[in-house]
Tab-separated table of C-alpha atoms and ligand atoms in Angstrom:
chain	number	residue	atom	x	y	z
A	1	UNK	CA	32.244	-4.832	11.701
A	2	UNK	CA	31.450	-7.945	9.392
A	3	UNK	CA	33.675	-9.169	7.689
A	4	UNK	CA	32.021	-11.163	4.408
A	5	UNK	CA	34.538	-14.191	2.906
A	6	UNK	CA	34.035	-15.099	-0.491
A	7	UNK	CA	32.777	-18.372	-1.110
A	8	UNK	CA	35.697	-19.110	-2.313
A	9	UNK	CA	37.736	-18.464	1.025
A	10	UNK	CA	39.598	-21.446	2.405
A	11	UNK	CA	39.476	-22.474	6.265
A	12	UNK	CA	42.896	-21.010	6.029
A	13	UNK	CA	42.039	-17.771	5.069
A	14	UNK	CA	38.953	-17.711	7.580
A	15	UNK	CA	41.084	-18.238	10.299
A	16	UNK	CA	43.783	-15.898	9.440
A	17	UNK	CA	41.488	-13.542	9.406
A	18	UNK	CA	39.914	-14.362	12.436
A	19	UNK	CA	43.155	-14.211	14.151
A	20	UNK	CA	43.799	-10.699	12.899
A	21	UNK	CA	40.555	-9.362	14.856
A	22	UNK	CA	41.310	-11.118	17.934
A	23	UNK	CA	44.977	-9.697	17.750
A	24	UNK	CA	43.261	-6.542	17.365
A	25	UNK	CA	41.498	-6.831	20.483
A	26	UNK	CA	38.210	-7.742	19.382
A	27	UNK	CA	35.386	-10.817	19.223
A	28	UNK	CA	35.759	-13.141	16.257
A	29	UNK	CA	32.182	-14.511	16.016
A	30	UNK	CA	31.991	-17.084	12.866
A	31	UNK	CA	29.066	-17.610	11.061
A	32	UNK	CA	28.231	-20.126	8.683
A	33	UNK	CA	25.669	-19.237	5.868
A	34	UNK	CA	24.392	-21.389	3.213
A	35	UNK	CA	27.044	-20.372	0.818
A	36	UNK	CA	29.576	-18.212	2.662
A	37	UNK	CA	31.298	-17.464	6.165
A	38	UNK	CA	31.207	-13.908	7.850
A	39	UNK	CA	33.217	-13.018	10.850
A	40	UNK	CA	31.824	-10.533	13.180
A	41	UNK	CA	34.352	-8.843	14.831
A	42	UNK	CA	32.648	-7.517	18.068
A	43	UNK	CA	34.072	-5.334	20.267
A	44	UNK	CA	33.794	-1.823	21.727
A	45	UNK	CA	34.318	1.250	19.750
A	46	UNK	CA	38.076	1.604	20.356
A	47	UNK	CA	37.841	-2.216	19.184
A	48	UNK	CA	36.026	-1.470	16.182
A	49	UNK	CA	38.151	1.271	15.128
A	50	UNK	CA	41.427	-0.998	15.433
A	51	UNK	CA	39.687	-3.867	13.720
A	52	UNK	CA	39.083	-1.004	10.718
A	53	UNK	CA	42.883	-0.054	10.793
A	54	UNK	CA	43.915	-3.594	9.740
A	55	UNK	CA	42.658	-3.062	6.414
A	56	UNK	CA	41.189	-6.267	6.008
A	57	UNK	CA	39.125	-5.722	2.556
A	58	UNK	CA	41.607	-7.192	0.156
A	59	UNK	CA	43.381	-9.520	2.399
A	60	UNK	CA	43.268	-13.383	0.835
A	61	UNK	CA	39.565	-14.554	0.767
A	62	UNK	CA	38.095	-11.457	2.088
A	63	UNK	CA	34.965	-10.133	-0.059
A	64	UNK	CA	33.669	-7.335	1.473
A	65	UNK	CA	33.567	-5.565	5.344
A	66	UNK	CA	30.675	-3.840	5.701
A	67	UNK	CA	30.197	-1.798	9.080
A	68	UNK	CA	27.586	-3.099	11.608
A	69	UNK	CA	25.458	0.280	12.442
A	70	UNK	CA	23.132	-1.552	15.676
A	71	UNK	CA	24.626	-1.187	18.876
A	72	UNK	CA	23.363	-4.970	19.302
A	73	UNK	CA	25.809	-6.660	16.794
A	74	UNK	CA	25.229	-9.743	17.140
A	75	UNK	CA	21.666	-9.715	17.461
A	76	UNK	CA	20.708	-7.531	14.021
A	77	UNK	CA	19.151	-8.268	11.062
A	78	UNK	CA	22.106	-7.167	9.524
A	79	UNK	CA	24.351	-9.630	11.346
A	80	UNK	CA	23.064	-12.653	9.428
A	81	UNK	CA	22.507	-10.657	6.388
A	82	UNK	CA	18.885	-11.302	6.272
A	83	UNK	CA	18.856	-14.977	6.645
A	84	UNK	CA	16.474	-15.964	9.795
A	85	UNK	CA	17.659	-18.083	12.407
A	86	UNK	CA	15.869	-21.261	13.157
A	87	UNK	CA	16.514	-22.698	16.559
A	88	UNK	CA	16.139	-26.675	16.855
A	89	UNK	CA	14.375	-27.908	19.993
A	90	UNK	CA	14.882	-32.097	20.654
A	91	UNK	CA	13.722	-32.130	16.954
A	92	UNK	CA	11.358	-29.040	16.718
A	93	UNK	CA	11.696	-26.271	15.067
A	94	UNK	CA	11.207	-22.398	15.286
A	95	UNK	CA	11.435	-19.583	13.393
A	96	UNK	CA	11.934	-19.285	9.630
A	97	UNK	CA	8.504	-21.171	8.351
A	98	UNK	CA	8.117	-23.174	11.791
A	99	UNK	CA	5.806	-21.874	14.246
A	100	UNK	CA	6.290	-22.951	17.775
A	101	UNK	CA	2.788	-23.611	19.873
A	102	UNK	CA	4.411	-23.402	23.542
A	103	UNK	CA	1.713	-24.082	26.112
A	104	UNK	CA	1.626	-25.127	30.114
A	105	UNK	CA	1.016	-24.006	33.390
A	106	UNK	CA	1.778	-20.567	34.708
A	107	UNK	CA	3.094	-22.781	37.633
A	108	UNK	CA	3.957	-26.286	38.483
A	109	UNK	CA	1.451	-26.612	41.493
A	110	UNK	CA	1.080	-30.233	41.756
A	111	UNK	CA	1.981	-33.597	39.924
A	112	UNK	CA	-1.818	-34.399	38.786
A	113	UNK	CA	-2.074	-30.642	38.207
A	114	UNK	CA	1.383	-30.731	35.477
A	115	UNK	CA	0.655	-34.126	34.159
A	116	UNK	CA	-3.152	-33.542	33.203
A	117	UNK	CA	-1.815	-30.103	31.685
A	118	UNK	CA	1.275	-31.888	29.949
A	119	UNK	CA	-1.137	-34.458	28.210
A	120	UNK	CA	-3.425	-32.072	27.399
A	121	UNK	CA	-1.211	-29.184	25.511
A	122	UNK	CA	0.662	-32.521	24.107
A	123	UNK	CA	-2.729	-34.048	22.465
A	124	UNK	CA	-3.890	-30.568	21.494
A	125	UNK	CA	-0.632	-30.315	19.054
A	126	UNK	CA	1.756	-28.167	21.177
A	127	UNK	CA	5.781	-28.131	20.588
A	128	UNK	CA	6.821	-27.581	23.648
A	129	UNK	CA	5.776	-27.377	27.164
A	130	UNK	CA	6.221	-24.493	29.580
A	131	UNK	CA	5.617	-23.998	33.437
A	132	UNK	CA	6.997	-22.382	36.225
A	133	UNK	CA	8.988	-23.627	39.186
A	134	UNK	CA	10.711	-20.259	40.152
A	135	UNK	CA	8.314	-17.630	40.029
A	136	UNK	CA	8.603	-13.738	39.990
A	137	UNK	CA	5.847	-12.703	41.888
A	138	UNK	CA	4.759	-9.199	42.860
A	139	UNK	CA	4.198	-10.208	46.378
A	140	UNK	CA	6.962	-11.944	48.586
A	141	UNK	CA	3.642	-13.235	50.604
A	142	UNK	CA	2.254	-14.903	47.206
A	143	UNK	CA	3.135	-18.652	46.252
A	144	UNK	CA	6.585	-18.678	44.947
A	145	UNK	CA	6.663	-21.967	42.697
A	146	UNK	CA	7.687	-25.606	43.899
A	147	UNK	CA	11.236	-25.286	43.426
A	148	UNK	CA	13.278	-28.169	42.560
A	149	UNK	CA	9.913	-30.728	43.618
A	150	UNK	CA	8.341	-28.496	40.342
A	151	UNK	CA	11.551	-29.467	38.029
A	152	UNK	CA	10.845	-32.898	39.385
A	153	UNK	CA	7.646	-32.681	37.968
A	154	UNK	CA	8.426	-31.181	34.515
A	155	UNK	CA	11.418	-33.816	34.029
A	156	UNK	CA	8.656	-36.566	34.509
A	157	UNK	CA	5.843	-34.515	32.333
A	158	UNK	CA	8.580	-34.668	30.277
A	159	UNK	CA	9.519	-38.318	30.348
A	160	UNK	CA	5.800	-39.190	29.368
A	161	UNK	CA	4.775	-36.612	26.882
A	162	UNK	CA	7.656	-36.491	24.729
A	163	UNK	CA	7.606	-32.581	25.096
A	164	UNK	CA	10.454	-30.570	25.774
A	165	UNK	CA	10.517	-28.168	28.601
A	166	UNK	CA	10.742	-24.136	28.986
A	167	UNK	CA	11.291	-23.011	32.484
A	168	UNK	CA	12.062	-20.067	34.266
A	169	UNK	CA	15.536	-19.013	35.551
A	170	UNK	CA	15.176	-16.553	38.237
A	171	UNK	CA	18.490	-16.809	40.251
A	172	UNK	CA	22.041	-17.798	38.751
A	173	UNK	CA	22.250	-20.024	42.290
A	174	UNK	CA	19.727	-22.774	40.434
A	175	UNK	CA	21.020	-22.446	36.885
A	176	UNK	CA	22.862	-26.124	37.565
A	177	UNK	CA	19.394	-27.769	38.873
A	178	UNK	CA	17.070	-25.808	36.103
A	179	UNK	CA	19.530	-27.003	33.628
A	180	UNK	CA	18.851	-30.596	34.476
A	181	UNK	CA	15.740	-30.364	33.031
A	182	UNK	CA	15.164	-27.360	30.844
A	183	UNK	CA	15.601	-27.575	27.594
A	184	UNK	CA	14.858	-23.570	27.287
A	185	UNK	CA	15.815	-21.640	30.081
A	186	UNK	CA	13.014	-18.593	30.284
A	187	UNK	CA	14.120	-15.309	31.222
A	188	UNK	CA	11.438	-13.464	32.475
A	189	UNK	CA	10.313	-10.081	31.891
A	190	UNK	CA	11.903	-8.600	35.725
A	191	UNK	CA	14.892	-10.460	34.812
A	192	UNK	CA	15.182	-9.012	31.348
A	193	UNK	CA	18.446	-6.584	32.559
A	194	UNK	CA	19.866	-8.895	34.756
A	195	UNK	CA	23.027	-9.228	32.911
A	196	UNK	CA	24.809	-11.682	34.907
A	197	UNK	CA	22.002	-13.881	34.476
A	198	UNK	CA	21.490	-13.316	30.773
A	199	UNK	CA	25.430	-14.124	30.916
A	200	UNK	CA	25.391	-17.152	32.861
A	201	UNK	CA	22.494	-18.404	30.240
A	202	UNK	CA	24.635	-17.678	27.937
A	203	UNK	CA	27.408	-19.393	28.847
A	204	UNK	CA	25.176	-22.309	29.331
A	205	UNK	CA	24.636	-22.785	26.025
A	206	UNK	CA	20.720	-23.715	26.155
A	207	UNK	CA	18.261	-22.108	23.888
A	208	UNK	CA	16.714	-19.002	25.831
A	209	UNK	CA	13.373	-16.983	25.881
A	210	UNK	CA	14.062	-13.908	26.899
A	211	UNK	CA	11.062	-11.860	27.615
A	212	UNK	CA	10.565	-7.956	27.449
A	213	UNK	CA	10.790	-6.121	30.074
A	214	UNK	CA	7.804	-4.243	31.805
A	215	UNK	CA	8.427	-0.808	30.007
A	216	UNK	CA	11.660	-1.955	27.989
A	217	UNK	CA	12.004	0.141	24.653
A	218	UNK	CA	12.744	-2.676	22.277
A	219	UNK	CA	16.563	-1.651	21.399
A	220	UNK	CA	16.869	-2.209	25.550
A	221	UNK	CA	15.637	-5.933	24.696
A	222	UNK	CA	18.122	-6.420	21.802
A	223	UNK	CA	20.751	-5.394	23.806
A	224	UNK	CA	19.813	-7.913	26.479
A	225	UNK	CA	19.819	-10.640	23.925
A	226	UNK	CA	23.097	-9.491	23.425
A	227	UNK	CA	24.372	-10.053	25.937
A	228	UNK	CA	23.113	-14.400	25.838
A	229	UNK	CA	24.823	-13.740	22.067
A	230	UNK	CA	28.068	-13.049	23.125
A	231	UNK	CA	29.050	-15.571	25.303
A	232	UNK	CA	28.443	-17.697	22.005
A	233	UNK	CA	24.761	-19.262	22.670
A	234	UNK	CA	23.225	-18.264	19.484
A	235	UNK	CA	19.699	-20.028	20.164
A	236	UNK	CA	17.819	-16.941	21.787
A	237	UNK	CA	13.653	-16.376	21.037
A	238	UNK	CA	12.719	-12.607	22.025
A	239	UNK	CA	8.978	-12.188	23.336
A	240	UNK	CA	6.957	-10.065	23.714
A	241	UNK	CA	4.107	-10.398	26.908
A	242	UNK	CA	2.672	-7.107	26.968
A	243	UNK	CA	4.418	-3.573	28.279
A	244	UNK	CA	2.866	-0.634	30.981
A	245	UNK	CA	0.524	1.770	29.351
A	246	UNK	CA	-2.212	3.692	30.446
A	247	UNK	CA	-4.989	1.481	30.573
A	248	UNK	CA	-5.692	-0.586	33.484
A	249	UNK	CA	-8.967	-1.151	34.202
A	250	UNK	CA	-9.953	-3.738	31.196
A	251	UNK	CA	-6.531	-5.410	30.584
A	252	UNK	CA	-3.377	-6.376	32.366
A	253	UNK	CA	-1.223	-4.218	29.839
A	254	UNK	CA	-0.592	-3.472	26.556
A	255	UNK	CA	0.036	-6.221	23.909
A	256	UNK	CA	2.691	-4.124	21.587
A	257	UNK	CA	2.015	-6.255	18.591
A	258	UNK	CA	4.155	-4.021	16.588
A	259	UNK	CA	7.177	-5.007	18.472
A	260	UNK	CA	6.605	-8.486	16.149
A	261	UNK	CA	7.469	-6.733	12.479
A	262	UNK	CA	9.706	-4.510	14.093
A	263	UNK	CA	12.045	-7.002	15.561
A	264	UNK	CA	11.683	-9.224	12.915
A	265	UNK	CA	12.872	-6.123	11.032
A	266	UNK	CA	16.012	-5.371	13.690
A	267	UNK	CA	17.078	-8.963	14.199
A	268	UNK	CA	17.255	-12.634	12.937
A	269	UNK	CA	16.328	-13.634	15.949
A	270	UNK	CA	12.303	-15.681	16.033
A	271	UNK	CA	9.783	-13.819	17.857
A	272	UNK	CA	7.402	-15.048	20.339
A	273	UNK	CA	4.279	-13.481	21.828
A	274	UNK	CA	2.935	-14.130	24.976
A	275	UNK	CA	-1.155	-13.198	25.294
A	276	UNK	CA	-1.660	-14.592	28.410
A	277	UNK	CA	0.184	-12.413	30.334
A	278	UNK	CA	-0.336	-9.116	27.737
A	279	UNK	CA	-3.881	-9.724	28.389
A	280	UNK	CA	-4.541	-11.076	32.104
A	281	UNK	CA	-7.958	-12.239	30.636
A	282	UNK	CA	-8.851	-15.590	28.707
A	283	UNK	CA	-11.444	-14.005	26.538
A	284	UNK	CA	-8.900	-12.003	25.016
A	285	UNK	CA	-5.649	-14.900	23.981
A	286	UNK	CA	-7.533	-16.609	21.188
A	287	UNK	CA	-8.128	-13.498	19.744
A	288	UNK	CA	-4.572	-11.568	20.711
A	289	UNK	CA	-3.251	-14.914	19.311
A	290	UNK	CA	-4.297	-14.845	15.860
A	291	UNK	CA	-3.262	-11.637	15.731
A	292	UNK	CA	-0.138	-12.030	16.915
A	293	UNK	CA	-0.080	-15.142	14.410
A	294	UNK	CA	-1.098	-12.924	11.690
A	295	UNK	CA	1.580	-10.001	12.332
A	296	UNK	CA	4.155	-13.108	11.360
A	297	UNK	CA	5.467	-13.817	14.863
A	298	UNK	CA	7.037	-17.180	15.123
A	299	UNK	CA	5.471	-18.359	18.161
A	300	UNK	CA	3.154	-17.995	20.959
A	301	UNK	CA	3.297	-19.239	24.916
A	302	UNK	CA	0.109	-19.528	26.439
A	303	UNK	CA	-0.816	-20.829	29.919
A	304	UNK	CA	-3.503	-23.476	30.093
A	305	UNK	CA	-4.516	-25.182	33.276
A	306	UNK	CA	-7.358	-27.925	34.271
A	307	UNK	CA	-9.228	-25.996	36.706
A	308	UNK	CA	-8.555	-22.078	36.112
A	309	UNK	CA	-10.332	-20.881	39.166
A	310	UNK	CA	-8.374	-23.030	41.533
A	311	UNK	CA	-4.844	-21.381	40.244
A	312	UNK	CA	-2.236	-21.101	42.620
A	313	UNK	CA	-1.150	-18.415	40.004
A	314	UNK	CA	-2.426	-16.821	36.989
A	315	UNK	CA	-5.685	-18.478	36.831
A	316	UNK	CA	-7.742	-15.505	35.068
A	317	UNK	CA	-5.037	-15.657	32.147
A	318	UNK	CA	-5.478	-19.607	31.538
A	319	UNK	CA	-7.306	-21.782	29.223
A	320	UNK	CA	-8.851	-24.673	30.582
A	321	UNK	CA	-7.278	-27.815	28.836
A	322	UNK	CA	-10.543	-29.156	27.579
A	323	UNK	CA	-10.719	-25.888	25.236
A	324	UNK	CA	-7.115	-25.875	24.272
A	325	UNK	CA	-6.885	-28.216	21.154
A	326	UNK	CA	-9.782	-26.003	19.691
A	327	UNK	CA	-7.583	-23.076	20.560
A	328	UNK	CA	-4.878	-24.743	19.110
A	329	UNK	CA	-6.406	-25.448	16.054
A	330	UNK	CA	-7.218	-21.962	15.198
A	331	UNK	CA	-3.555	-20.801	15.741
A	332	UNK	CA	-2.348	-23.549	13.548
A	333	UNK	CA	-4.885	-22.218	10.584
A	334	UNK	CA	-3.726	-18.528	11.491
A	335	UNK	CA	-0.081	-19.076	11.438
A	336	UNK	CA	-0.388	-21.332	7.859
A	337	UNK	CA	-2.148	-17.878	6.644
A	338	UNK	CA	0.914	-16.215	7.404
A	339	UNK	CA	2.955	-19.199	5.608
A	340	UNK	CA	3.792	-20.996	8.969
A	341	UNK	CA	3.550	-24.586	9.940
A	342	UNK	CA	3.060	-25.626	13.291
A	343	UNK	CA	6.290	-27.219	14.555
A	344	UNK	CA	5.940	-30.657	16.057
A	345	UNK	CA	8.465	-33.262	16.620
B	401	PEP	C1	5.400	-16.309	33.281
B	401	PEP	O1	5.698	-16.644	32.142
B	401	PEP	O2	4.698	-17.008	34.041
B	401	PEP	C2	5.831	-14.969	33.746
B	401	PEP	C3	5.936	-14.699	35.036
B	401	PEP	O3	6.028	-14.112	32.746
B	401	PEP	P1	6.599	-12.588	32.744
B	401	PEP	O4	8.032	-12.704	33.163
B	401	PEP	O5	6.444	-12.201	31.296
B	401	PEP	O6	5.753	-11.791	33.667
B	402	MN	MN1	2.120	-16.595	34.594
């Protein structure tokens, strides 16, 4: 249920109102538009249906209360009545008409390795810099990431680049250490319905990229986000990075670029797209980029590295750095076709 004040309404009337729902057992989430305030009032359907007996259209202030049909409250279109949320990074921002260009390692391997990569993405015009220090892998034999010496390493890429950090959660044990330095804590796609993680990030308050799952129907992924939502951290990116299909032999998996106008239909939320790992190939992201570009999504994380072959992880997937301002360059000139401007601090 949303509850939509008049613009009129005074802080008085906003929290009476507010007060009401949480008497009634439910959420009061607040929202501040341009012009006026609406109060969510999340809760479960028993919730919901005492939050309806209270009557609240005509109380003092109150303009409307119109129903909230998604299961994912919080996260729908519908939520922010159409307005787009814009996250704020250190100074950059995405989603709306900002377009974020996040680009890094697969993996923090080595200093010279994340430094050389940092400078590179950094001169090449990226907003923000990812890399891995936790990593999912398929095999338990297969490198695992640096740990804490790879948040090391990102905090000083950080330090001399300027360029804020997106790292991997994996494990609610390290949230206080990746929290040190991330300034967006990646969920990745096997983590997608770990809900005590997604609620532990959300209680953290940090901006989150939460990535789709391997074969996660989109509604699935909304319902994640929700979950971040709730606990009142309302600075989530979705992505998409490719699902299962059928064909393996050419590609890693299917890019679903239609997941990027559908969500963007379903929810405020921006949308990022992820080629390198949709693809598994680098002679497919420049082109899987502009398209994701052009299908209006609101951002893109690539993986670029210095010397590709030698990748602890990933390699196939990443640029080389001495191609990625080029690269760059033709995702800035796709996104400003699709009336985007590449966000920089
Ligand atoms: C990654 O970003 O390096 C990664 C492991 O991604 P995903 O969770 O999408 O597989
Ligand atoms: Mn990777």
């Amino acid at each position: 249920m949303m509850i939509v004040m008049k613009e009129s309404a005074t802080d008085e009337e906003i929290a009476a109102v507010a007060e009401k729902i949480e008497r009634a057992g439910a959420r009061a989430h607040r929202s501040q538009g341009a012009r006026v305030t609406v109060i969510g009032a999340i809760g479960d359907v028993e919730q919901d249906a005492n939050v309806e007996s209270l009557g609240l259209e005509g109380q003092p202030g109150v303009d409307r209360v119109v129903p909230i049909l998604k299961p994912y409250k919080l996260a729908s279109a519908q939520f922010r009545h159409g307005e787009r949320t814009v996250l704020e990074i250190d100074g950059r921002k995405v989603g709306g008409d900002h377009f974020a260009l996040i680009a890094g390692p697969c993996t923090v391997e080595s200093r010279e390795q994340t430094l050389q990569t940092a400078r590179a993405v950094r001169d090449g015009g990226a907003t923000l810099l990812r890399g891995g220090a936790y990593k999912p892998r398929t095999s338990p034999y297969a490198f695992q990431g640096l740990g804490q010496e790879g948040l090391r390493l990102l905090a000083e890429a950080k330090a001399e680049t300027g360029l804020p950090v997106v790292t991997e959660l994996m494990d609610v044990r390290d949230i206080d250490v990746v929290l040190e330095v991330a300034d967006v804590i990646q969920i990745g796609a096997r983590n997608m319905q770990n809900y005590s993680l997604l609620t532990e990030v959300g209680r953290s308050g940090r901006p989150a990229l939460l990535k789709r799952g391997l074969s996660a129907p989109l509604d699935e992924l909304l319902m994640a986000a929700e979950y971040i939502l709730k606990e009142g951290n309302s600075a989530v990116m979705l992505c998409e990075r490719g699902v299962r299909g059928f064909e393996n032999a050419y590609r890693r998996s299917t890019l679903d670029l239609m997941a990027v106008p559908i969500l963007k239909e379903l929810s405020h939320l921006p949308v990022i797209v992820d080629p390198s790992h949709a693809a598994g190939r680098r002679d497919l992201v420049l082109s899987l980029s502009l398209a994701a570009a052009a299908a209006g999504a609101d951002g893109i994380i690539v993986e670029v590295h210095p010397a590709p072959d030698e990748a602890l992880c990933d390699g196939p997937q990443s640029l080389p750095t001495d191609t990625f301002a080029e690269y760059a360059a033709a995702v800035e000139r796709a996104a400003a076709l699709a009336g985007k401007a590449l966000s920089a601090a």
